[in-house]
Each structure stands twice: as structure tokens, then as C-alpha cells.
Amino acid sequence: MSEVKLAAAVRTEFGKGAARAIRRNNQVPAVVYGHGSEPAHVTLPAHDLALALRTPNVLLSLDVDGKNELAIPKAIQRDAIKGFLVHVDLLLVKRGEKVTVEIPVQAEGELAAGGNLLEHVLSTLSIEAEATHLPEAVTVSVEGLAAGASVLAKDITLPKGATLVTDGDAVVLQVLGAQAEEPAAEAEATEGAEA
């Protein structure tokens, strides 16, 4: 995983009005915390941060007052209607340190014939991995799975260096059988014949 470099400016004004002013200047208020240090309140460039956050568990290299820090996103708040970034919490990490993160589960392949449906019971898995080598996602093959089949968390092959934190017996994906529906016209004809 590559690092995304962002310049962070320390902020001294707090509150709703100050946060709005920061966002009007195309910046995003953020808090950087971890490793027993005092939380640092910073602003980050909105456009660059939004692009970086398209990658799940992106590793951010922050330049805060000439000091370089590595961080990963821990909590992201977006505007409910327009979707712009409102606030971000970032967790400080160090090279070689293991962290627990959520990674998306992606399915690939074709199910067995018969109009079956694939249900994502869990859309993410909780894993522990080295902070500078976090996987973006995990891919699961559902090729040929028939109705009633399921994929458990422990059955998914994780990237090298990652360990599963989610309960191994948790169902991640399951195949639902197609339900045969009686056509409405036939149902009405049957009811009319019985009367």
C-alpha cells in the first residue's frame, strides 16, 4: 500500500462556527490521536483527503508543523445529504505496528444455475495486520455455489501477514435459493374455480 502525503495545519479554533469556516476554505477539521500522545486538532485539504479516503484503510503521511506522522482513518463523518467530509478522526501508527481494521469483502464468480441469489451477511471482515501493509479488500470466489451454501469467515484466505479477528464461524456469504412464485393470473383462476 502506498502512502498518501498530506499537509496538516494545527487549528486553534473549535466549535461549530469554526468548523464551518474551515470547511468553507476547502479544508476538513480532523483529530489525530494515539500512542498516548495528546490529541492534535488539525485541518487537512478537503479535495486531497477525499481522494485518499477512496482507498479503504489508506495510510496517510501527515506533515504537522514539520513533524511527519503516519495515520490511518478511524472515523469519517460525512454530510448526510451532500456527502462532503465534515470531520475525520485519524489514528497514529508506526511502521511494524499491528492494527485492527475492517476490510471489505468482494465476491467473484458465477453461482450455480437456477436463479439463486448471493447474500452478503457481512460486508467487511475485521483483521489484524501491519499498519503499513493493510489490504484494501479480500476477494472470495463463489464459483458454482448452489442454494444453501455459505462461506464462513475462517474459510476466507487472507492476505499474507493478516490474521482474522472476526469470529471464524461467522457466516460472511450465503446462497439463497430462487423462490418459485405462482403467477397472479393462475392464482386468481384457481380461486375463481374453487368458488
PDB file of C-alpha atoms in Angstrom:
ATOM      1  CA  MET A   1       0.000   0.000   0.000  1.00  0.00           C
ATOM      2  CA  SER A   2       1.335   3.407  -0.859  1.00  0.00           C
ATOM      3  CA  GLU A   3       1.342   6.362   1.467  1.00  0.00           C
ATOM      4  CA  VAL A   4      -0.626   9.487   0.676  1.00  0.00           C
ATOM      5  CA  LYS A   5       1.159  12.655   1.785  1.00  0.00           C
ATOM      6  CA  LEU A   6      -0.985  15.454   3.200  1.00  0.00           C
ATOM      7  CA  ALA A   7      -0.030  18.779   4.757  1.00  0.00           C
ATOM      8  CA  ALA A   8      -1.831  19.320   8.052  1.00  0.00           C
ATOM      9  CA  ALA A   9      -2.190  22.685   9.764  1.00  0.00           C
ATOM     10  CA  VAL A  10      -2.718  22.860  13.517  1.00  0.00           C
ATOM     11  CA  ARG A  11      -6.032  24.509  14.396  1.00  0.00           C
ATOM     12  CA  THR A  12      -6.686  26.568  17.481  1.00  0.00           C
ATOM     13  CA  GLU A  13     -10.340  27.495  16.996  1.00  0.00           C
ATOM     14  CA  PHE A  14     -13.021  24.989  17.907  1.00  0.00           C
ATOM     15  CA  GLY A  15     -16.796  24.713  17.786  1.00  0.00           C
ATOM     16  CA  LYS A  16     -19.461  24.585  15.130  1.00  0.00           C
ATOM     17  CA  GLY A  17     -18.791  28.071  13.706  1.00  0.00           C
ATOM     18  CA  ALA A  18     -15.046  27.469  13.442  1.00  0.00           C
ATOM     19  CA  ALA A  19     -15.629  24.087  11.756  1.00  0.00           C
ATOM     20  CA  ARG A  20     -17.946  25.694   9.195  1.00  0.00           C
ATOM     21  CA  ALA A  21     -15.360  28.368   8.436  1.00  0.00           C
ATOM     22  CA  ILE A  22     -12.711  25.665   7.958  1.00  0.00           C
ATOM     23  CA  ARG A  23     -14.944  23.772   5.517  1.00  0.00           C
ATOM     24  CA  ARG A  24     -15.727  26.982   3.572  1.00  0.00           C
ATOM     25  CA  ASN A  25     -11.954  27.286   2.997  1.00  0.00           C
ATOM     26  CA  ASN A  26     -11.899  23.794   1.402  1.00  0.00           C
ATOM     27  CA  GLN A  27     -10.368  22.232   4.498  1.00  0.00           C
ATOM     28  CA  VAL A  28     -11.599  19.434   6.783  1.00  0.00           C
ATOM     29  CA  PRO A  29     -11.270  19.546  10.587  1.00  0.00           C
ATOM     30  CA  ALA A  30      -9.588  16.432  11.958  1.00  0.00           C
ATOM     31  CA  VAL A  31      -8.224  14.983  15.188  1.00  0.00           C
ATOM     32  CA  VAL A  32      -5.033  12.904  15.230  1.00  0.00           C
ATOM     33  CA  TYR A  33      -4.558  10.699  18.300  1.00  0.00           C
ATOM     34  CA  GLY A  34      -2.829   7.564  19.529  1.00  0.00           C
ATOM     35  CA  HIS A  35       0.308   6.218  21.205  1.00  0.00           C
ATOM     36  CA  GLY A  36      -0.516   8.041  24.442  1.00  0.00           C
ATOM     37  CA  SER A  37       0.042  11.463  22.918  1.00  0.00           C
ATOM     38  CA  GLU A  38      -2.310  14.395  23.343  1.00  0.00           C
ATOM     39  CA  PRO A  39      -4.871  14.584  20.526  1.00  0.00           C
ATOM     40  CA  ALA A  40      -3.799  17.063  17.850  1.00  0.00           C
ATOM     41  CA  HIS A  41      -6.518  19.167  16.235  1.00  0.00           C
ATOM     42  CA  VAL A  42      -5.618  19.829  12.606  1.00  0.00           C
ATOM     43  CA  THR A  43      -7.092  20.844   9.264  1.00  0.00           C
ATOM     44  CA  LEU A  44      -6.493  18.872   6.075  1.00  0.00           C
ATOM     45  CA  PRO A  45      -7.068  19.796   2.406  1.00  0.00           C
ATOM     46  CA  ALA A  46     -10.611  18.606   1.587  1.00  0.00           C
ATOM     47  CA  HIS A  47     -10.061  17.539  -2.029  1.00  0.00           C
ATOM     48  CA  ASP A  48      -6.828  15.620  -1.389  1.00  0.00           C
ATOM     49  CA  LEU A  49      -8.288  13.942   1.703  1.00  0.00           C
ATOM     50  CA  ALA A  50     -11.465  12.921  -0.159  1.00  0.00           C
ATOM     51  CA  LEU A  51      -9.365  11.341  -2.926  1.00  0.00           C
ATOM     52  CA  ALA A  52      -7.206   9.499  -0.374  1.00  0.00           C
ATOM     53  CA  LEU A  53     -10.235   8.156   1.514  1.00  0.00           C
ATOM     54  CA  ARG A  54     -11.475   6.377  -1.624  1.00  0.00           C
ATOM     55  CA  THR A  55      -8.955   3.677  -0.677  1.00  0.00           C
ATOM     56  CA  PRO A  56     -10.105   1.714   2.379  1.00  0.00           C
ATOM     57  CA  ASN A  57      -7.663   1.932   5.313  1.00  0.00           C
ATOM     58  CA  VAL A  58      -5.382   4.321   3.430  1.00  0.00           C
ATOM     59  CA  LEU A  59      -2.051   5.116   5.081  1.00  0.00           C
ATOM     60  CA  LEU A  60      -1.681   8.878   5.439  1.00  0.00           C
ATOM     61  CA  SER A  61       1.687  10.555   5.853  1.00  0.00           C
ATOM     62  CA  LEU A  62       0.905  13.805   7.660  1.00  0.00           C
ATOM     63  CA  ASP A  63       3.251  16.772   7.822  1.00  0.00           C
ATOM     64  CA  VAL A  64       2.231  18.523  11.063  1.00  0.00           C
ATOM     65  CA  ASP A  65       4.434  21.525  11.905  1.00  0.00           C
ATOM     66  CA  GLY A  66       7.447  19.962  10.211  1.00  0.00           C
ATOM     67  CA  LYS A  67       6.946  16.637  12.011  1.00  0.00           C
ATOM     68  CA  ASN A  68       5.996  13.615   9.903  1.00  0.00           C
ATOM     69  CA  GLU A  69       3.368  11.229  11.328  1.00  0.00           C
ATOM     70  CA  LEU A  70       1.735   8.106   9.884  1.00  0.00           C
ATOM     71  CA  ALA A  71      -2.003   7.688  10.471  1.00  0.00           C
ATOM     72  CA  ILE A  72      -4.977   5.664   9.299  1.00  0.00           C
ATOM     73  CA  PRO A  73      -8.619   6.832   9.222  1.00  0.00           C
ATOM     74  CA  LYS A  74     -10.557   5.643  12.255  1.00  0.00           C
ATOM     75  CA  ALA A  75     -13.861   7.551  11.912  1.00  0.00           C
ATOM     76  CA  ILE A  76     -15.151   9.540   8.949  1.00  0.00           C
ATOM     77  CA  GLN A  77     -18.165  11.843   9.218  1.00  0.00           C
ATOM     78  CA  ARG A  78     -19.894  12.978   6.030  1.00  0.00           C
ATOM     79  CA  ASP A  79     -22.775  15.350   5.412  1.00  0.00           C
ATOM     80  CA  ALA A  80     -25.930  13.214   5.233  1.00  0.00           C
ATOM     81  CA  ILE A  81     -27.318  14.952   2.151  1.00  0.00           C
ATOM     82  CA  LYS A  82     -24.417  16.308   0.116  1.00  0.00           C
ATOM     83  CA  GLY A  83     -21.816  13.721   1.179  1.00  0.00           C
ATOM     84  CA  PHE A  84     -18.903  16.132   1.760  1.00  0.00           C
ATOM     85  CA  LEU A  85     -16.431  15.448   4.575  1.00  0.00           C
ATOM     86  CA  VAL A  86     -17.462  17.018   7.884  1.00  0.00           C
ATOM     87  CA  HIS A  87     -14.809  15.620  10.263  1.00  0.00           C
ATOM     88  CA  VAL A  88     -12.184  12.853  10.349  1.00  0.00           C
ATOM     89  CA  ASP A  89     -10.550  11.016  13.255  1.00  0.00           C
ATOM     90  CA  LEU A  90      -7.088   9.658  12.461  1.00  0.00           C
ATOM     91  CA  LEU A  91      -5.184   7.054  14.465  1.00  0.00           C
ATOM     92  CA  LEU A  92      -1.399   7.384  14.694  1.00  0.00           C
ATOM     93  CA  VAL A  93       0.502   4.257  13.679  1.00  0.00           C
ATOM     94  CA  LYS A  94       4.151   3.232  13.472  1.00  0.00           C
ATOM     95  CA  ARG A  95       5.935   1.059  10.951  1.00  0.00           C
ATOM     96  CA  GLY A  96       5.855  -2.574  12.072  1.00  0.00           C
ATOM     97  CA  GLU A  97       2.917  -1.979  14.428  1.00  0.00           C
ATOM     98  CA  LYS A  98      -0.122  -4.264  14.140  1.00  0.00           C
ATOM     99  CA  VAL A  99      -3.549  -2.623  13.969  1.00  0.00           C
ATOM    100  CA  THR A 100      -7.095  -3.956  13.731  1.00  0.00           C
ATOM    101  CA  VAL A 101      -9.124  -2.685  10.772  1.00  0.00           C
ATOM    102  CA  GLU A 102     -12.241  -3.560   8.777  1.00  0.00           C
ATOM    103  CA  ILE A 103     -11.673  -4.639   5.163  1.00  0.00           C
ATOM    104  CA  PRO A 104     -14.410  -5.022   2.515  1.00  0.00           C
ATOM    105  CA  VAL A 105     -15.385  -8.490   1.264  1.00  0.00           C
ATOM    106  CA  GLN A 106     -15.758  -8.787  -2.521  1.00  0.00           C
ATOM    107  CA  ALA A 107     -17.332 -11.793  -4.245  1.00  0.00           C
ATOM    108  CA  GLU A 108     -16.304 -13.037  -7.693  1.00  0.00           C
ATOM    109  CA  GLY A 109     -17.541 -15.839  -9.927  1.00  0.00           C
ATOM    110  CA  GLU A 110     -20.879 -17.230 -11.075  1.00  0.00           C
ATOM    111  CA  LEU A 111     -23.285 -19.112  -8.824  1.00  0.00           C
ATOM    112  CA  ALA A 112     -24.678 -22.479  -9.878  1.00  0.00           C
ATOM    113  CA  ALA A 113     -27.557 -22.256 -12.375  1.00  0.00           C
ATOM    114  CA  GLY A 114     -31.077 -21.813 -11.096  1.00  0.00           C
ATOM    115  CA  GLY A 115     -31.556 -18.109 -10.425  1.00  0.00           C
ATOM    116  CA  ASN A 116     -30.013 -18.233  -6.945  1.00  0.00           C
ATOM    117  CA  LEU A 117     -29.144 -15.054  -5.043  1.00  0.00           C
ATOM    118  CA  LEU A 118     -25.933 -14.226  -3.187  1.00  0.00           C
ATOM    119  CA  GLU A 119     -26.456 -12.544   0.190  1.00  0.00           C
ATOM    120  CA  HIS A 120     -23.627 -10.610   1.845  1.00  0.00           C
ATOM    121  CA  VAL A 121     -24.268 -11.312   5.534  1.00  0.00           C
ATOM    122  CA  LEU A 122     -21.057  -9.464   6.445  1.00  0.00           C
ATOM    123  CA  SER A 123     -19.778  -6.796   4.081  1.00  0.00           C
ATOM    124  CA  THR A 124     -16.487  -6.405   5.977  1.00  0.00           C
ATOM    125  CA  LEU A 125     -14.096  -8.577   7.972  1.00  0.00           C
ATOM    126  CA  SER A 126     -12.163  -7.419  10.991  1.00  0.00           C
ATOM    127  CA  ILE A 127      -8.482  -8.314  10.617  1.00  0.00           C
ATOM    128  CA  GLU A 128      -5.187  -7.525  12.291  1.00  0.00           C
ATOM    129  CA  ALA A 129      -2.283  -6.571  10.043  1.00  0.00           C
ATOM    130  CA  GLU A 130       0.885  -4.476   9.959  1.00  0.00           C
ATOM    131  CA  ALA A 131      -0.071  -0.795   9.736  1.00  0.00           C
ATOM    132  CA  THR A 132       1.943  -0.082   6.581  1.00  0.00           C
ATOM    133  CA  HIS A 133       0.692  -3.211   4.752  1.00  0.00           C
ATOM    134  CA  LEU A 134      -3.080  -3.081   5.179  1.00  0.00           C
ATOM    135  CA  PRO A 135      -5.029  -4.876   2.443  1.00  0.00           C
ATOM    136  CA  GLU A 136      -7.661  -2.866   0.583  1.00  0.00           C
ATOM    137  CA  ALA A 137     -10.124  -5.776   0.376  1.00  0.00           C
ATOM    138  CA  VAL A 138     -10.414  -9.551   0.363  1.00  0.00           C
ATOM    139  CA  THR A 139     -11.894 -11.417  -2.611  1.00  0.00           C
ATOM    140  CA  VAL A 140     -13.933 -14.617  -2.237  1.00  0.00           C
ATOM    141  CA  SER A 141     -14.745 -16.987  -5.094  1.00  0.00           C
ATOM    142  CA  VAL A 142     -18.403 -18.080  -5.199  1.00  0.00           C
ATOM    143  CA  GLU A 143     -17.958 -20.017  -8.444  1.00  0.00           C
ATOM    144  CA  GLY A 144     -20.501 -22.848  -8.692  1.00  0.00           C
ATOM    145  CA  LEU A 145     -22.003 -22.451  -5.219  1.00  0.00           C
ATOM    146  CA  ALA A 146     -25.548 -23.825  -5.027  1.00  0.00           C
ATOM    147  CA  ALA A 147     -28.548 -22.824  -2.927  1.00  0.00           C
ATOM    148  CA  GLY A 148     -27.942 -23.347   0.785  1.00  0.00           C
ATOM    149  CA  ALA A 149     -24.152 -22.979   0.517  1.00  0.00           C
ATOM    150  CA  SER A 150     -22.375 -20.493   2.743  1.00  0.00           C
ATOM    151  CA  VAL A 151     -18.873 -19.114   3.206  1.00  0.00           C
ATOM    152  CA  LEU A 152     -17.601 -18.757   6.778  1.00  0.00           C
ATOM    153  CA  ALA A 153     -15.034 -16.181   7.874  1.00  0.00           C
ATOM    154  CA  LYS A 154     -12.484 -18.920   8.657  1.00  0.00           C
ATOM    155  CA  ASP A 155     -12.811 -20.261   5.077  1.00  0.00           C
ATOM    156  CA  ILE A 156     -11.585 -16.992   3.518  1.00  0.00           C
ATOM    157  CA  THR A 157      -7.933 -16.803   2.521  1.00  0.00           C
ATOM    158  CA  LEU A 158      -6.464 -13.621   3.988  1.00  0.00           C
ATOM    159  CA  PRO A 159      -3.516 -11.706   2.530  1.00  0.00           C
ATOM    160  CA  LYS A 160      -0.062 -12.626   3.846  1.00  0.00           C
ATOM    161  CA  GLY A 161       0.594 -11.184   7.309  1.00  0.00           C
ATOM    162  CA  ALA A 162      -3.088 -10.671   8.169  1.00  0.00           C
ATOM    163  CA  THR A 163      -4.926 -12.552  10.914  1.00  0.00           C
ATOM    164  CA  LEU A 164      -8.676 -12.860  11.343  1.00  0.00           C
ATOM    165  CA  VAL A 165     -10.291 -11.010  14.266  1.00  0.00           C
ATOM    166  CA  THR A 166     -13.922 -11.660  13.242  1.00  0.00           C
ATOM    167  CA  ASP A 167     -15.366 -14.891  14.716  1.00  0.00           C
ATOM    168  CA  GLY A 168     -14.252 -17.705  12.406  1.00  0.00           C
ATOM    169  CA  ASP A 169     -17.709 -19.343  12.458  1.00  0.00           C
ATOM    170  CA  ALA A 170     -19.467 -16.146  11.327  1.00  0.00           C
ATOM    171  CA  VAL A 171     -21.303 -16.502   8.006  1.00  0.00           C
ATOM    172  CA  VAL A 172     -19.942 -13.969   5.502  1.00  0.00           C
ATOM    173  CA  LEU A 173     -21.759 -15.015   2.308  1.00  0.00           C
ATOM    174  CA  GLN A 174     -24.678 -17.357   1.719  1.00  0.00           C
ATOM    175  CA  VAL A 175     -26.526 -18.511  -1.367  1.00  0.00           C
ATOM    176  CA  LEU A 176     -30.298 -18.211  -1.256  1.00  0.00           C
ATOM    177  CA  GLY A 177     -32.435 -20.437  -3.488  1.00  0.00           C
ATOM    178  CA  ALA A 178     -34.710 -18.803  -6.015  1.00  0.00           C
ATOM    179  CA  GLN A 179     -38.277 -18.798  -4.759  1.00  0.00           C
ATOM    180  CA  ALA A 180     -40.867 -20.037  -7.213  1.00  0.00           C
ATOM    181  CA  GLU A 181     -43.745 -17.605  -7.376  1.00  0.00           C
ATOM    182  CA  GLU A 182     -47.169 -18.586  -8.648  1.00  0.00           C
ATOM    183  CA  PRO A 183     -48.207 -16.219 -11.427  1.00  0.00           C
ATOM    184  CA  ALA A 184     -51.003 -13.861 -10.302  1.00  0.00           C
ATOM    185  CA  ALA A 185     -53.340 -14.808 -13.197  1.00  0.00           C
ATOM    186  CA  GLU A 186     -53.145 -18.521 -12.344  1.00  0.00           C
ATOM    187  CA  ALA A 187     -53.763 -17.803  -8.652  1.00  0.00           C
ATOM    188  CA  GLU A 188     -56.916 -15.810  -9.462  1.00  0.00           C
ATOM    189  CA  ALA A 189     -58.169 -18.530 -11.842  1.00  0.00           C
ATOM    190  CA  THR A 190     -57.635 -21.168  -9.179  1.00  0.00           C
ATOM    191  CA  GLU A 191     -59.528 -19.116  -6.581  1.00  0.00           C
ATOM    192  CA  GLY A 192     -62.400 -18.473  -9.037  1.00  0.00           C
ATOM    193  CA  ALA A 193     -62.729 -22.188  -9.886  1.00  0.00           C
ATOM    194  CA  GLU A 194     -62.987 -23.100  -6.194  1.00  0.00           C
ATOM    195  CA  ALA A 195     -65.835 -20.639  -5.539  1.00  0.00           C
TER     196      ALA A 195
END
